[in-house]
Amino acid sequence: MRFFATVLLHTGRNLLLTWKSQLMSFFTVMLSVLIFAFFYLTYANAVHVGTEMGNDLRLVVYLDEDPPPSLQDEYRRRILKFDQVERIEFVGSKEAFDRFSKQLGSDSDVLSGVPDDFLPPSIEVYPQRSLDSLARIKRFSDYLETLPGVLKVQYGKEWIDHFHAFIQLMRIVITLSGFLLVITSTFMVAYTIRLSLFSRRKELELLRLVGATTNYIRMPFLLEGALMGLCGSAAGLFALYLLYHWIKLQFAGPALFNLVPFTFLSWPVIIAIVVAATLLCAIGSFRSTRSIQHL
């Protein structure tokens, strides 16, 4: 117990003596975590939006004629052979006419005199509700066009292509910002601890002469680095939380958030980011204190 009290005392003393460099490291870690968490939050909500929009995603396969039951079974078998789907619905010409008439509502009288089989029959294929299904939708469409009797396949190609490109870009940005977090957390804290070591070199030599062990001398610096990571990451996430609510109140209309609710990072993700930043800073501190044993 006395050992930990002494370690805490020395840690606090180190922080007071080198508060300028410690403050610079704190803001560096905070900004790194803020940048990484911001892009991760954007990515997580984009994935959520894609999943929600994917709930209504369907591929409409237009046929040249109404398929008999035996051909419907063949279509179903070949579709499921390519990929698992939520459901498959066959829409006949007359059913398509009835749907179109209901969509017109009070203007349905424009269809008077039009034969009820002028619309082509179709197969409505509903992919599974996941982000991966959006990535495979183009290949799925190309496959459906190869089925016999298929005239055309329609789906939201333009927005799916743009959305998938955006997700891929966000993954690259998250990887780069994560690399930035590792670099800044490890090397910036290591540099700060190294400066503290050089400024207290004579004091550390005296501690060595009176019998202090390497672990005893090293522990305050390790704790100093861990505290830097803990406080910096917590401050970065708190700043992101404030930024998230400010953007939500200032720029997002109520209708948008009612349609697709945007959420903040979950507690497991928050804890993982804080733990990762703390460990990275502790590792940076450990790298700097390896020279203590050579004093």
Coordinates of C-alpha atoms in Angstrom, one line a residue:
M1 CA 0.0 0.0 0.0
R2 CA 2.8 2.3 0.9
F3 CA 4.5 1.5 -2.4
F4 CA 1.5 2.6 -4.5
A5 CA 1.1 5.7 -2.4
T6 CA 4.7 6.6 -3.1
V7 CA 4.2 5.9 -6.8
L8 CA 1.2 8.2 -6.9
L9 CA 3.1 10.9 -5.1
H10 CA 6.0 10.7 -7.6
T11 CA 3.6 10.6 -10.5
G12 CA 1.9 13.8 -9.3
R13 CA 5.2 15.4 -8.8
N14 CA 6.3 14.5 -12.3
L15 CA 3.1 16.0 -13.8
L16 CA 3.6 19.3 -11.9
L17 CA 7.3 19.6 -12.9
T18 CA 6.6 18.9 -16.6
W19 CA 3.1 20.3 -16.9
K20 CA 3.8 22.2 -20.2
S21 CA 4.9 19.1 -22.1
Q22 CA 2.3 17.0 -20.4
L23 CA -0.4 19.5 -21.6
M24 CA 0.9 19.3 -25.1
S25 CA 0.7 15.5 -25.0
F26 CA -2.7 15.6 -23.5
F27 CA -4.1 17.7 -26.3
T28 CA -2.3 15.6 -28.9
V29 CA -4.0 12.4 -27.6
M30 CA -7.3 14.2 -27.2
L31 CA -7.3 15.4 -30.9
S32 CA -6.1 12.0 -32.2
V33 CA -9.0 10.2 -30.4
L34 CA -11.4 12.9 -31.4
I35 CA -10.5 12.5 -35.1
F36 CA -10.6 8.7 -35.0
A37 CA -13.8 8.5 -33.0
F38 CA -15.5 11.1 -35.3
F39 CA -14.8 9.1 -38.5
Y40 CA -15.8 5.9 -36.7
L41 CA -19.0 7.5 -35.6
T42 CA -19.7 8.6 -39.2
Y43 CA -19.0 5.1 -40.5
A44 CA -21.1 3.4 -37.8
N45 CA -24.1 5.6 -38.6
A46 CA -23.6 5.2 -42.3
V47 CA -23.7 1.4 -41.9
H48 CA -26.9 1.8 -39.8
V49 CA -28.5 4.0 -42.5
G50 CA -27.5 1.4 -45.2
T51 CA -29.1 -1.4 -43.2
E52 CA -32.3 0.6 -42.7
M53 CA -32.5 1.5 -46.3
G54 CA -31.7 -2.1 -47.2
N55 CA -34.9 -3.1 -45.5
D56 CA -36.9 -1.8 -48.4
L57 CA -34.4 -2.8 -51.1
R58 CA -35.6 -5.1 -53.8
L59 CA -34.7 -6.3 -57.2
V60 CA -37.6 -6.3 -59.7
V61 CA -37.0 -8.9 -62.4
Y62 CA -39.4 -8.2 -65.4
L63 CA -40.4 -11.3 -67.4
D64 CA -41.7 -11.7 -70.9
E65 CA -44.7 -13.8 -69.8
D66 CA -46.4 -15.1 -66.6
P67 CA -44.5 -18.1 -65.5
P68 CA -46.4 -21.4 -64.7
P69 CA -45.9 -22.9 -61.2
S70 CA -43.2 -25.3 -62.5
L71 CA -41.2 -22.4 -63.9
Q72 CA -41.7 -20.4 -60.7
D73 CA -40.1 -23.2 -58.7
E74 CA -37.2 -23.2 -61.1
Y75 CA -36.8 -19.5 -60.8
R76 CA -36.9 -19.8 -57.0
R77 CA -34.3 -22.6 -57.0
R78 CA -31.9 -20.8 -59.2
I79 CA -32.2 -17.5 -57.3
L80 CA -31.5 -19.3 -54.0
K81 CA -28.6 -21.1 -55.6
F82 CA -26.8 -17.8 -56.1
D83 CA -27.6 -16.2 -52.7
Q84 CA -29.9 -16.4 -49.7
V85 CA -32.8 -13.9 -49.8
E86 CA -35.5 -12.7 -47.4
R87 CA -38.3 -13.6 -49.8
I88 CA -39.3 -14.0 -53.4
E89 CA -42.6 -12.8 -54.7
F90 CA -44.1 -13.4 -58.1
V91 CA -46.3 -10.6 -59.5
G92 CA -48.6 -11.4 -62.4
S93 CA -49.7 -8.9 -65.1
K94 CA -53.1 -8.4 -63.5
E95 CA -51.7 -8.0 -60.0
A96 CA -49.2 -5.4 -61.3
F97 CA -52.1 -3.6 -63.0
D98 CA -54.1 -3.6 -59.7
R99 CA -51.0 -2.2 -57.8
F100 CA -50.5 0.5 -60.4
S101 CA -54.2 1.5 -60.2
K102 CA -54.0 1.8 -56.4
Q103 CA -50.9 3.9 -56.6
L104 CA -52.7 6.3 -59.0
G105 CA -55.5 6.7 -56.4
S106 CA -58.1 9.2 -57.6
D107 CA -56.3 9.4 -61.0
S108 CA -56.9 5.7 -61.7
D109 CA -59.6 6.6 -64.2
V110 CA -56.8 7.3 -66.7
L111 CA -56.5 3.5 -67.0
S112 CA -60.0 3.1 -68.3
G113 CA -60.0 1.2 -71.5
V114 CA -56.4 0.0 -70.9
P115 CA -56.1 -3.9 -70.9
D116 CA -55.3 -5.2 -67.4
D117 CA -52.4 -7.3 -68.8
F118 CA -50.4 -4.5 -70.4
L119 CA -47.8 -4.5 -67.6
P120 CA -45.2 -7.3 -67.7
P121 CA -45.1 -9.9 -65.0
S122 CA -42.2 -9.7 -62.6
I123 CA -40.3 -11.4 -59.7
E124 CA -39.6 -9.3 -56.7
V125 CA -36.5 -10.4 -54.9
Y126 CA -35.8 -9.0 -51.4
P127 CA -32.1 -9.5 -50.4
Q128 CA -31.1 -10.2 -46.9
R129 CA -30.9 -7.1 -44.6
S130 CA -27.2 -6.5 -44.3
L131 CA -24.5 -4.2 -45.6
D132 CA -22.9 -7.1 -47.4
S133 CA -26.0 -7.5 -49.5
L134 CA -25.6 -4.0 -50.8
A135 CA -22.1 -4.8 -51.9
R136 CA -23.3 -7.9 -53.8
I137 CA -26.3 -6.3 -55.4
K138 CA -24.7 -5.5 -58.7
R139 CA -23.4 -9.1 -59.2
F140 CA -26.9 -10.4 -58.1
S141 CA -28.5 -8.2 -60.7
D142 CA -26.2 -9.4 -63.5
Y143 CA -27.0 -13.0 -62.5
L144 CA -30.7 -12.5 -62.6
E145 CA -30.5 -11.1 -66.1
T146 CA -29.1 -14.4 -67.3
L147 CA -32.3 -16.3 -66.2
P148 CA -34.5 -17.4 -69.1
G149 CA -37.4 -15.1 -70.0
V150 CA -36.0 -12.1 -68.2
L151 CA -36.4 -8.8 -69.9
K152 CA -34.8 -6.4 -67.4
V153 CA -33.7 -6.1 -63.8
Q154 CA -34.3 -2.9 -61.9
Y155 CA -32.9 -1.7 -58.5
G156 CA -31.6 1.5 -57.0
K157 CA -28.3 1.2 -58.8
E158 CA -27.1 4.8 -58.6
W159 CA -27.5 5.3 -54.9
I160 CA -26.2 1.9 -54.0
D161 CA -23.0 2.4 -56.0
H162 CA -22.5 5.8 -54.4
F163 CA -23.2 4.5 -50.9
H164 CA -20.9 1.5 -51.3
A165 CA -18.1 3.8 -52.5
F166 CA -18.7 6.1 -49.5
I167 CA -18.5 3.1 -47.1
Q168 CA -15.2 2.0 -48.7
L169 CA -13.8 5.5 -48.4
M170 CA -14.8 5.7 -44.8
R171 CA -13.1 2.4 -44.1
I172 CA -9.8 3.7 -45.5
V173 CA -10.2 7.0 -43.5
I174 CA -10.8 5.0 -40.3
T175 CA -7.7 2.9 -40.9
L176 CA -5.6 6.0 -41.5
S177 CA -7.0 7.9 -38.5
G178 CA -6.4 4.7 -36.4
F179 CA -2.8 4.7 -37.5
L180 CA -2.5 8.4 -36.6
L181 CA -3.9 7.5 -33.2
V182 CA -1.3 4.8 -32.7
I183 CA 1.6 7.1 -33.9
T184 CA 0.6 10.1 -31.8
S185 CA -0.3 8.2 -28.7
T186 CA 2.8 6.1 -28.7
F187 CA 5.5 8.4 -29.9
M188 CA 4.2 11.7 -28.5
V189 CA 3.9 10.3 -25.0
A190 CA 7.2 8.5 -25.3
Y191 CA 8.9 11.8 -26.3
T192 CA 7.3 13.6 -23.3
I193 CA 8.4 10.9 -20.9
R194 CA 11.9 11.0 -22.4
L195 CA 12.1 14.7 -21.8
S196 CA 11.1 14.2 -18.2
L197 CA 13.7 11.5 -17.8
F198 CA 16.5 13.7 -19.1
S199 CA 15.4 16.7 -16.9
R200 CA 15.5 14.4 -13.8
R201 CA 18.6 12.4 -14.7
K202 CA 20.6 13.3 -11.7
E203 CA 17.7 12.6 -9.3
L204 CA 17.2 9.2 -10.9
E205 CA 20.9 8.4 -10.5
L206 CA 20.6 9.3 -6.8
L207 CA 17.6 7.0 -6.4
R208 CA 19.6 4.2 -8.1
L209 CA 22.6 4.9 -5.6
V210 CA 20.3 4.6 -2.6
G211 CA 19.0 1.2 -3.7
A212 CA 15.9 2.0 -5.7
T213 CA 15.0 -0.8 -8.2
T214 CA 14.3 -0.3 -11.8
N215 CA 10.6 -1.1 -11.4
Y216 CA 10.4 1.4 -8.6
I217 CA 11.8 4.2 -10.7
R218 CA 9.9 3.2 -13.8
M219 CA 6.4 2.8 -12.3
P220 CA 5.6 6.5 -11.9
F221 CA 6.5 7.2 -15.5
L222 CA 4.4 4.2 -16.7
L223 CA 1.5 5.5 -14.6
E224 CA 2.0 9.0 -16.0
G225 CA 1.7 7.7 -19.6
A226 CA -1.4 5.6 -18.8
L227 CA -3.1 8.6 -17.1
M228 CA -2.2 10.7 -20.2
G229 CA -4.0 8.1 -22.4
L230 CA -6.9 7.8 -20.1
C231 CA -7.5 11.5 -19.6
G232 CA -6.8 12.4 -23.3
S233 CA -9.1 9.7 -24.7
A234 CA -11.9 10.6 -22.2
A235 CA -11.6 14.3 -23.1
G236 CA -11.6 13.5 -26.9
L237 CA -14.8 11.3 -26.6
F238 CA -16.5 14.0 -24.4
A239 CA -15.6 16.6 -27.1
L240 CA -17.1 14.3 -29.7
Y241 CA -20.2 13.9 -27.7
L242 CA -20.6 17.7 -27.5
L243 CA -19.9 18.0 -31.2
Y244 CA -22.4 15.3 -32.0
H245 CA -25.2 17.0 -30.1
W246 CA -24.4 20.4 -31.5
I247 CA -24.5 19.1 -35.1
K248 CA -27.7 17.2 -34.3
L249 CA -29.4 20.3 -33.0
Q250 CA -28.1 22.8 -35.5
F251 CA -28.0 21.1 -38.9
A252 CA -30.3 18.0 -38.8
G253 CA -34.0 18.5 -39.2
P254 CA -36.4 16.5 -37.0
A255 CA -37.8 14.7 -40.0
L256 CA -34.4 13.3 -40.9
F257 CA -33.7 11.9 -37.5
N258 CA -37.2 10.5 -37.3
L259 CA -36.7 8.7 -40.6
V260 CA -33.2 7.3 -39.8
P261 CA -32.2 7.9 -36.1
F262 CA -28.5 8.7 -35.7
T263 CA -26.9 7.4 -32.5
F264 CA -23.7 8.0 -30.6
L265 CA -21.0 5.4 -30.0
S266 CA -22.1 2.5 -27.8
W267 CA -20.5 1.9 -24.4
P268 CA -18.5 -1.1 -25.5
V269 CA -16.9 1.0 -28.3
I270 CA -16.3 3.9 -25.9
I271 CA -14.6 1.6 -23.4
A272 CA -12.5 -0.1 -26.2
I273 CA -11.3 3.3 -27.4
V274 CA -10.3 4.5 -23.9
V275 CA -8.6 1.2 -23.1
A276 CA -6.7 1.2 -26.4
A277 CA -5.5 4.8 -26.0
T278 CA -4.5 4.1 -22.4
L279 CA -2.5 1.0 -23.4
L280 CA -0.8 2.8 -26.3
C281 CA 0.3 5.6 -24.1
A282 CA 1.5 3.2 -21.5
I283 CA 3.5 1.3 -24.2
G284 CA 5.0 4.6 -25.3
S285 CA 6.0 5.4 -21.8
F286 CA 7.5 1.9 -21.3
R287 CA 9.6 2.4 -24.5
S288 CA 11.1 5.6 -23.0
T289 CA 11.8 4.1 -19.6
R290 CA 13.8 1.2 -20.9
S291 CA 16.9 3.4 -20.6
I292 CA 16.5 3.6 -16.8
Q293 CA 18.2 0.3 -16.3
H294 CA 21.4 1.7 -17.9
L295 CA 21.6 4.6 -15.5

